[in-house]
Coordinates of C-alpha atoms and ligand atoms in Angstrom, one line a residue:
M1194 CA 9.7 5.0 22.1
P1195 CA 12.4 3.1 20.2
S1196 CA 15.4 4.5 18.4
A1197 CA 17.1 3.2 15.2
I1198 CA 20.4 3.2 13.5
V1199 CA 20.5 3.2 9.7
T1200 CA 23.8 2.5 7.9
G1201 CA 24.0 3.4 4.2
A1202 CA 21.8 6.4 5.0
T1203 CA 22.4 8.1 1.7
G1204 CA 21.9 5.0 -0.5
I1205 CA 18.9 4.3 -2.7
L1206 CA 17.4 2.0 -0.1
G1207 CA 18.8 3.5 3.1
R1208 CA 17.7 7.0 2.5
E1209 CA 14.0 5.9 2.2
I1210 CA 14.3 4.0 5.5
V1211 CA 15.7 7.2 7.1
F1212 CA 12.9 9.3 5.7
A1213 CA 10.2 6.7 6.7
L1214 CA 11.5 6.6 10.3
G1215 CA 11.9 10.4 10.2
K1216 CA 8.3 10.9 9.3
D1217 CA 7.1 9.5 12.6
P1218 CA 8.9 11.2 15.6
Q1219 CA 6.0 10.0 17.9
K1220 CA 7.0 6.4 17.2
W1221 CA 10.8 6.7 16.5
Q1222 CA 12.5 8.9 19.1
T1223 CA 16.0 9.2 17.6
V1224 CA 17.2 7.9 14.2
Y1225 CA 21.0 7.8 13.7
A1226 CA 21.6 8.1 10.0
L1227 CA 25.2 6.9 9.2
S1228 CA 27.3 7.2 6.1
R1229 CA 30.5 8.8 4.9
S1230 CA 28.8 11.8 3.3
Q1231 CA 25.7 13.8 4.1
K1232 CA 23.7 14.6 1.0
E1233 CA 20.5 16.2 2.3
D1234 CA 18.7 17.7 5.3
Y1235 CA 16.8 15.6 7.7
P1236 CA 13.7 15.9 10.0
S1237 CA 14.2 16.8 13.7
N1238 CA 14.4 13.2 15.0
V1239 CA 17.2 12.3 12.6
Q1240 CA 20.8 12.8 13.5
H1241 CA 23.3 12.3 10.7
G1242 CA 26.7 10.9 11.7
R1243 CA 29.8 10.4 9.4
I1244 CA 31.3 7.0 9.7
D1245 CA 33.7 4.9 7.6
L1246 CA 32.6 1.3 7.9
Q1247 CA 35.9 0.1 6.4
A1248 CA 37.6 0.9 9.7
G1249 CA 38.3 -1.9 12.1
P1250 CA 36.1 -2.6 15.1
Q1251 CA 38.1 -0.6 17.6
E1252 CA 38.0 2.5 15.4
L1253 CA 34.3 2.0 14.7
A1254 CA 33.6 1.7 18.4
K1255 CA 35.2 5.1 18.9
Q1256 CA 33.1 6.6 16.1
L1257 CA 30.0 5.0 17.6
Q1258 CA 30.4 6.5 21.1
G1259 CA 26.9 7.6 22.4
I1260 CA 25.0 5.8 19.6
E1261 CA 22.7 3.0 20.7
A1262 CA 19.3 1.9 19.5
E1263 CA 16.8 -1.0 19.6
Y1264 CA 16.8 -1.4 15.8
L1265 CA 19.6 -1.5 13.3
F1266 CA 18.8 -1.2 9.6
F1267 CA 22.0 -2.2 7.8
T1268 CA 21.9 -1.0 4.1
A1269 CA 25.5 0.1 3.6
Y1270 CA 27.1 -1.2 0.4
L1271 CA 30.5 -0.6 -1.2
Q1272 CA 30.9 -1.9 -4.7
K1273 CA 34.2 -3.5 -5.5
D1274 CA 35.6 -4.8 -8.8
S1275 CA 35.3 -8.5 -8.1
E1276 CA 32.9 -10.7 -6.1
Q1277 CA 35.8 -11.8 -3.9
E1278 CA 36.5 -8.2 -3.0
N1279 CA 32.8 -7.6 -2.4
W1280 CA 32.8 -10.6 -0.1
D1281 CA 35.9 -9.3 1.8
T1282 CA 34.7 -5.7 2.1
N1283 CA 31.0 -5.9 2.5
G1284 CA 31.2 -9.0 4.8
A1285 CA 33.8 -7.2 7.0
M1286 CA 31.7 -3.9 7.1
L1287 CA 28.8 -5.7 8.8
E1288 CA 30.9 -8.0 11.0
N1289 CA 33.0 -5.1 12.3
F1290 CA 30.0 -2.9 12.9
L1291 CA 28.3 -5.6 15.0
E1292 CA 31.6 -6.2 16.8
A1293 CA 31.9 -2.4 17.5
L1294 CA 28.3 -2.3 19.0
S1295 CA 29.4 -5.1 21.3
M1296 CA 32.5 -3.2 22.3
T1297 CA 30.6 0.0 23.1
G1298 CA 27.9 -1.9 25.0
A1299 CA 25.2 -0.7 22.6
E1300 CA 24.5 -4.4 21.7
K1301 CA 22.7 -4.8 25.1
K1302 CA 20.0 -2.5 23.9
L1303 CA 19.6 -4.0 20.5
K1304 CA 16.5 -6.0 19.7
R1305 CA 16.6 -6.6 15.9
V1306 CA 19.0 -6.2 13.0
I1307 CA 17.3 -5.7 9.6
L1308 CA 19.8 -6.4 6.9
T1309 CA 19.2 -5.5 3.2
T1310 CA 20.8 -7.8 0.7
G1311 CA 19.1 -8.7 -2.6
A1312 CA 17.8 -11.2 -5.1
K1313 CA 21.3 -12.0 -6.2
Q1314 CA 20.7 -14.5 -3.3
Y1315 CA 19.2 -16.7 -6.1
G1316 CA 22.3 -16.2 -8.3
L1317 CA 20.2 -14.4 -11.0
H1318 CA 23.4 -12.5 -12.0
L1319 CA 24.9 -15.9 -13.0
G1320 CA 22.2 -17.1 -15.3
P1321 CA 18.7 -18.6 -15.2
A1322 CA 17.3 -19.5 -11.7
K1323 CA 14.2 -21.4 -10.7
N1324 CA 11.0 -19.4 -11.1
P1325 CA 9.3 -18.2 -8.9
M1326 CA 12.2 -17.5 -6.6
E1327 CA 11.4 -18.5 -3.0
E1328 CA 13.3 -17.8 0.3
S1329 CA 13.7 -21.6 0.9
D1330 CA 15.7 -22.0 -2.4
P1331 CA 19.3 -23.2 -1.8
E1332 CA 22.3 -20.9 -1.8
V1333 CA 24.1 -20.9 -5.2
K1334 CA 27.6 -22.2 -4.4
G1335 CA 30.3 -24.4 -5.8
S1336 CA 30.8 -25.4 -9.5
G1337 CA 32.6 -22.3 -10.6
R1338 CA 30.2 -19.9 -8.9
P1339 CA 31.8 -16.7 -7.5
P1340 CA 31.5 -15.9 -3.8
N1341 CA 28.4 -14.1 -2.7
F1342 CA 28.8 -11.6 0.1
Y1343 CA 25.1 -11.9 1.0
Y1344 CA 25.8 -15.4 2.3
R1345 CA 28.7 -14.2 4.5
Q1346 CA 26.5 -11.3 5.9
Q1347 CA 23.6 -13.7 6.7
E1348 CA 25.9 -16.2 8.3
A1349 CA 27.3 -13.3 10.4
L1350 CA 23.8 -12.5 11.7
R1351 CA 23.1 -16.2 12.5
T1352 CA 26.3 -16.7 14.4
K1353 CA 26.7 -13.3 16.1
S1354 CA 23.1 -13.2 17.4
K1355 CA 23.4 -16.6 19.1
G1356 CA 22.9 -16.2 22.9
K1357 CA 22.4 -12.4 22.6
G1358 CA 19.3 -10.4 23.1
W1359 CA 18.7 -9.6 19.5
D1360 CA 17.4 -11.3 16.4
W1361 CA 17.5 -10.5 12.7
V1362 CA 15.5 -10.1 9.5
V1363 CA 17.0 -10.1 5.9
T1364 CA 15.4 -8.6 2.8
Y1365 CA 15.9 -9.6 -0.8
P1366 CA 14.9 -6.6 -3.1
N1367 CA 15.4 -6.8 -6.9
V1368 CA 16.2 -4.0 -9.3
V1369 CA 15.5 -1.1 -7.0
I1370 CA 13.4 1.8 -8.5
G1371 CA 14.1 5.0 -6.6
V1372 CA 16.3 8.1 -6.2
A1373 CA 19.8 8.4 -5.0
K1374 CA 22.8 10.5 -5.9
G1375 CA 26.1 9.0 -6.9
N1376 CA 25.3 5.4 -6.0
F1377 CA 26.3 2.1 -7.5
M1378 CA 23.1 0.6 -8.9
N1379 CA 20.7 3.3 -10.1
F1380 CA 18.2 1.9 -12.5
A1381 CA 15.8 4.9 -13.0
T1382 CA 18.6 7.5 -13.5
A1383 CA 20.4 5.5 -16.1
L1384 CA 17.2 4.6 -17.9
G1385 CA 16.0 8.2 -17.8
I1386 CA 19.3 9.5 -19.3
Y1387 CA 19.1 6.9 -22.1
A1388 CA 15.5 8.0 -23.0
T1389 CA 16.4 11.7 -22.7
V1390 CA 19.4 11.4 -25.0
T1391 CA 17.5 9.2 -27.5
K1392 CA 14.8 11.9 -27.7
E1393 CA 17.4 14.7 -28.1
L1394 CA 19.1 12.7 -31.0
K1395 CA 15.6 11.9 -32.5
E1396 CA 16.7 8.3 -32.6
P1397 CA 14.3 5.3 -32.3
F1398 CA 13.7 4.2 -28.7
I1399 CA 15.2 0.7 -28.8
F1400 CA 14.9 -1.6 -25.8
P1401 CA 18.7 -2.2 -25.0
G1402 CA 18.2 -5.8 -24.0
N1403 CA 16.8 -8.8 -25.8
P1404 CA 13.4 -10.1 -27.0
D1405 CA 13.4 -13.1 -24.6
L1406 CA 13.4 -10.8 -21.6
Y1407 CA 11.1 -8.3 -23.3
T1408 CA 8.4 -10.9 -23.8
G1409 CA 9.0 -12.6 -20.5
F1410 CA 8.7 -11.5 -16.9
D1411 CA 10.7 -9.3 -14.6
C1412 CA 10.4 -8.1 -11.0
F1413 CA 11.2 -4.7 -9.3
T1414 CA 11.3 -3.1 -5.9
Y1415 CA 10.2 0.4 -5.2
S1416 CA 12.7 1.9 -2.6
Q1417 CA 9.8 3.5 -0.6
L1418 CA 7.9 0.2 -0.5
H1419 CA 11.1 -1.6 0.7
A1420 CA 11.4 1.0 3.5
Q1421 CA 7.8 0.3 4.6
F1422 CA 8.6 -3.4 4.6
C1423 CA 11.7 -2.9 6.8
L1424 CA 9.7 -0.8 9.3
W1425 CA 6.9 -3.5 9.4
A1426 CA 9.4 -6.4 9.7
A1427 CA 11.3 -4.6 12.4
L1428 CA 8.3 -4.6 14.7
E1429 CA 6.5 -7.8 13.7
P1430 CA 7.4 -10.6 16.2
K1431 CA 6.7 -13.3 13.6
C1432 CA 9.5 -12.0 11.3
A1433 CA 12.3 -12.9 13.8
N1434 CA 15.2 -14.7 12.2
E1435 CA 13.5 -14.9 8.8
N1436 CA 14.6 -13.9 5.3
F1437 CA 12.1 -12.2 2.9
N1438 CA 11.7 -11.4 -0.8
V1439 CA 10.7 -7.7 -1.1
V1440 CA 9.3 -6.9 -4.5
N1441 CA 6.4 -4.7 -5.6
G1442 CA 4.0 -7.6 -5.8
D1443 CA 2.6 -7.0 -9.3
V1444 CA 3.2 -9.2 -12.4
Q1445 CA 5.5 -7.2 -14.7
S1446 CA 7.1 -7.4 -18.1
W1447 CA 9.1 -5.1 -20.3
Q1448 CA 6.6 -5.4 -23.1
T1449 CA 4.2 -3.6 -20.8
L1450 CA 6.6 -1.1 -19.2
W1451 CA 8.7 0.0 -22.3
P1452 CA 5.8 1.5 -24.3
K1453 CA 4.8 3.5 -21.1
V1454 CA 8.4 4.7 -20.7
A1455 CA 8.3 5.8 -24.4
T1456 CA 5.0 7.7 -23.9
K1457 CA 6.4 9.5 -20.8
F1458 CA 9.5 10.7 -22.7
G1459 CA 7.7 11.3 -26.1
V1460 CA 9.9 8.8 -28.0
H1461 CA 9.0 6.2 -30.6
I1462 CA 9.5 2.5 -30.4
P1463 CA 10.1 1.0 -33.9
A1464 CA 7.6 -1.6 -34.9
K1465 CA 10.4 -4.2 -35.5
Q1466 CA 12.9 -2.9 -32.9
F1467 CA 14.8 -6.2 -32.5
S1468 CA 15.3 -6.5 -36.3
L1469 CA 17.1 -3.1 -36.5
K1470 CA 20.9 -2.8 -36.5
A1471 CA 21.8 -0.6 -33.6
G1472 CA 25.6 -0.9 -34.2
V1473 CA 26.4 -1.4 -30.5
E1474 CA 25.2 -4.9 -29.9
N1475 CA 27.0 -7.2 -27.5
E1476 CA 26.7 -10.7 -26.0
V1477 CA 28.4 -11.9 -22.8
E1478 CA 28.2 -15.6 -21.7
L1479 CA 27.5 -16.1 -18.0
I1480 CA 28.9 -19.0 -16.0
E1481 CA 28.6 -22.5 -17.3
R1482 CA 26.4 -24.0 -14.6
P1483 CA 23.4 -21.7 -14.0
P1484 CA 21.7 -21.6 -10.6
I1485 CA 18.7 -23.6 -11.8
A1486 CA 21.0 -26.6 -12.6
D1487 CA 21.2 -27.3 -8.9
Q1488 CA 17.4 -28.1 -8.7
A1489 CA 17.1 -29.4 -12.3
A1490 CA 17.2 -33.1 -11.4
E1491 CA 14.5 -33.0 -8.7
M1492 CA 12.3 -30.9 -11.1
G1493 CA 12.9 -33.3 -14.0
I1494 CA 14.4 -30.7 -16.4
V1495 CA 18.1 -31.6 -16.6
D1496 CA 17.8 -31.7 -20.4
R1497 CA 16.2 -28.2 -20.5
I1498 CA 18.9 -26.2 -18.8
Y1499 CA 20.7 -23.5 -20.8
R1500 CA 23.7 -21.3 -19.9
G1501 CA 22.7 -17.7 -19.3
K1502 CA 23.9 -14.8 -21.5
L1503 CA 23.6 -11.0 -21.4
I1504 CA 22.3 -10.2 -24.9
M1505 CA 22.3 -6.5 -25.6
K1506 CA 20.8 -4.9 -28.6
V1507 CA 22.4 -1.7 -27.3
D1508 CA 25.4 -2.3 -25.1
L1509 CA 24.9 0.8 -22.9
T1510 CA 28.6 1.1 -21.9
K1511 CA 29.5 1.3 -25.6
W1512 CA 26.5 3.6 -26.4
A1513 CA 27.5 6.0 -23.6
Q1514 CA 30.9 6.4 -25.3
R1515 CA 29.5 7.6 -28.6
P1516 CA 30.6 11.3 -28.9
E1517 CA 27.2 12.4 -30.2
V1518 CA 25.5 10.9 -27.1
K1519 CA 27.7 12.9 -24.6
K1520 CA 27.2 16.0 -26.8
A1521 CA 23.4 15.6 -26.8
W1522 CA 23.4 15.2 -23.0
D1523 CA 25.6 18.3 -22.6
T1524 CA 23.1 20.2 -24.7
V1525 CA 20.1 19.0 -22.6
V1526 CA 22.0 19.8 -19.4
A1527 CA 22.7 23.4 -20.6
R1528 CA 19.1 23.9 -21.8
H1529 CA 17.4 22.7 -18.6
G1530 CA 20.1 23.6 -16.0
L1531 CA 20.6 20.0 -14.9
D1532 CA 23.2 18.3 -12.7
K1533 CA 26.1 17.9 -15.2
D1534 CA 27.7 15.0 -13.3
A1535 CA 24.6 12.7 -13.7
F1536 CA 25.8 11.2 -16.9
D1537 CA 29.2 10.2 -15.6
K1538 CA 27.7 8.7 -12.4
A1539 CA 25.0 6.8 -14.4
T1540 CA 25.4 3.0 -13.9
W1541 CA 25.5 1.6 -17.5
L1542 CA 26.9 -1.8 -16.6
F1543 CA 24.1 -2.3 -14.1
L1544 CA 21.5 -1.3 -16.7
N1545 CA 23.1 -3.7 -19.2
F1546 CA 22.7 -6.5 -16.6
V1547 CA 19.1 -5.6 -15.8
L1548 CA 17.9 -5.4 -19.4
G1549 CA 20.3 -7.9 -21.1
K1550 CA 19.7 -11.1 -19.1
N1551 CA 17.9 -13.7 -21.2
S1552 CA 15.8 -15.4 -18.5
D1553 CA 12.7 -14.4 -16.6
V1554 CA 12.8 -13.2 -13.0
V1555 CA 9.7 -14.0 -11.0
I1556 CA 9.9 -13.4 -7.2
N1557 CA 7.3 -14.8 -4.9
M1558 CA 5.9 -12.6 -2.0
T1559 CA 3.9 -15.4 -0.4
K1560 CA 6.1 -15.9 2.7
A1561 CA 5.7 -12.3 3.8
R1562 CA 2.0 -12.2 2.9
K1563 CA 1.4 -15.3 5.1
L1564 CA 2.8 -13.3 8.0
G1565 CA 0.5 -10.3 7.4
W1566 CA 2.4 -8.1 4.9
T1567 CA -0.1 -6.4 2.7
G1568 CA 2.2 -3.8 1.0
Y1569 CA 2.0 -3.5 -2.8
Y1570 CA 3.1 -1.0 -5.4
D1571 CA 2.3 -0.8 -9.1
T1572 CA 5.8 -0.9 -10.8
W1573 CA 4.9 1.6 -13.5
D1574 CA 3.6 4.0 -10.9
S1575 CA 6.9 3.6 -8.9
L1576 CA 9.0 4.2 -12.1
S1577 CA 7.0 7.1 -13.3
E1578 CA 7.1 8.8 -9.8
S1579 CA 10.8 8.1 -9.5
L1580 CA 11.4 9.7 -12.9
D1581 CA 9.4 12.8 -11.7
D1582 CA 11.5 12.9 -8.5
L1583 CA 14.7 12.8 -10.6
A1584 CA 13.3 15.7 -12.6
D1585 CA 12.6 17.6 -9.4
E1586 CA 16.3 16.9 -8.3
K1587 CA 17.4 18.4 -11.7
I1588 CA 18.9 15.1 -12.8
L1589 CA 16.4 14.8 -15.7
P1590 CA 14.4 17.5 -17.6
K1591 CA 10.9 18.2 -16.4
F1592 CA 8.1 16.1 -18.0
Ligands
LIG438 N1 20.3 -0.7 -6.0 C1 19.7 -1.8 -6.4 O1 19.1 -1.8 -7.5 C2 19.8 -3.0 -5.5 C3 19.0 -4.2 -6.0 C4 19.0 -5.3 -5.2 C5 19.8 -5.4 -4.0 N2 20.5 -4.3 -3.6 C6 21.3 -4.4 -2.4 O2 20.9 -3.5 -1.5 C7 22.0 -3.2 -0.6 C8 22.2 -1.7 -0.5 O3 22.5 -1.2 -1.8 P1 22.1 0.2 -2.4 O4 21.8 0.0 -3.8 O5 21.1 0.9 -1.5 O6 23.5 1.0 -2.2 P2 23.9 2.5 -2.6 O7 22.7 3.2 -3.1 O8 25.1 2.4 -3.4 O9 24.2 3.1 -1.1 C9 25.3 2.6 -0.4 C10 25.3 3.3 0.9 O10 26.4 2.8 1.7 C11 27.2 3.8 2.2 N3 28.6 3.4 2.3 C12 29.4 2.9 1.3 N4 30.6 2.7 1.7 C13 30.6 3.1 3.0 C14 31.6 3.1 4.0 N5 32.9 2.7 3.8 N6 31.3 3.6 5.3 C15 30.0 4.0 5.5 N7 29.1 4.0 4.6 C16 29.3 3.5 3.4 C17 27.0 5.0 1.1 O11 27.2 6.2 1.7 P3 28.5 7.1 1.5 O12 29.0 6.9 0.1 O13 28.1 8.5 1.8 O14 29.4 6.5 2.6 C18 25.5 4.8 0.8 O15 24.7 5.4 1.8 C19 23.2 -3.9 -1.2 O16 23.5 -5.1 -0.5 C20 22.8 -4.1 -2.6 O17 23.5 -5.2 -3.2 C21 20.5 -3.1 -4.4

């Protein structure tokens, strides 16, 4: 029976991997769940360990004494203020951890490292990218593009696995729908708080982004589906040394999802929502040369390329500062006995980015399907279930 190490065990993606492994003690003997904090109780085959991945390899090796496993699921992530700092910090966290496993001798037992990165692989935070996004698409580098720590992490796997007894798999989820406390990119929590406060204030439920995205296509990853994918890819021989998109696998749009969100919360979408004046609009230009520009010549669309923007009907960072918004949230918290910190920990900038981009995101699951992956989740079901889970956790009022 194999064992597993999961870093980032309390994160939105890592905790689901821990629970998926924890559900099957007949198959997974011991699961070492590692993070700086412990936020919940675990099944009997899961041992939580506190670790600070910002330590150097020697210190990490001390912290990792007695910990070894065939499979390493690396989902730790520490958000920094700039992409250069993300490169430095998150690149070093993975490299130092692998170095530490080598120092303790645990590397000899290792068979596969499953690294979680994301669809920023395609530079979609920098502007329009080619659709659908495929794993063979080129890395987005040069021409004023910021560093991308995913590239450093993947290069580390390629170089450090050479001549060793282990291989690797990398996943690219996009806009993760799930539950986590106090993390850096929490879509469902921020969206749920926006809807809850809008209802309390009896205001119209305006889509905070723009009509281009609303009437186009977007892609999402249910955290539980991502965990299932990681467990499948860990044990599937054909996945060795391969990168994979991991999204729900349905075709989705905001024009479909937003009315469903409105119905769940009992709020009203105005018939001409994009013509209304919200008072907290904002526009931010993204970098000059969008990712798609790199493939534009071969696709014959050099004259059709446009610079990306975040166009927000409701800039959520400004909205969250409105005194009546905070007051309405405090009233809801008091009425329903909710977690009062949820508002301050909500990730408004992230939601601005998710809803404000003015280009489609379509991510292809063909590569994994060709190797036998059959997993699928309806995005609305995943969002509705996550909102219910957040209500159970007392982060949102009960539906
Ligand atoms: N969330 C999304 O929507 C999304 C979408 C696409 C891709 N991704 C990618 O998925 C990966 C995982 O992100 P996530 O959203 O799951 O992150 P997350 O929810 O913020 O969780 C981060 C995890 O890393 C741990 N961690 C942070 N700093 C640490 C340190 N110094 N030492 C030990 N553990 C540390 C945290 O635990 P402690 O704080 O307790 O240490 C937590 O368990 C990242 O590469 C991210 O870019 C995320």
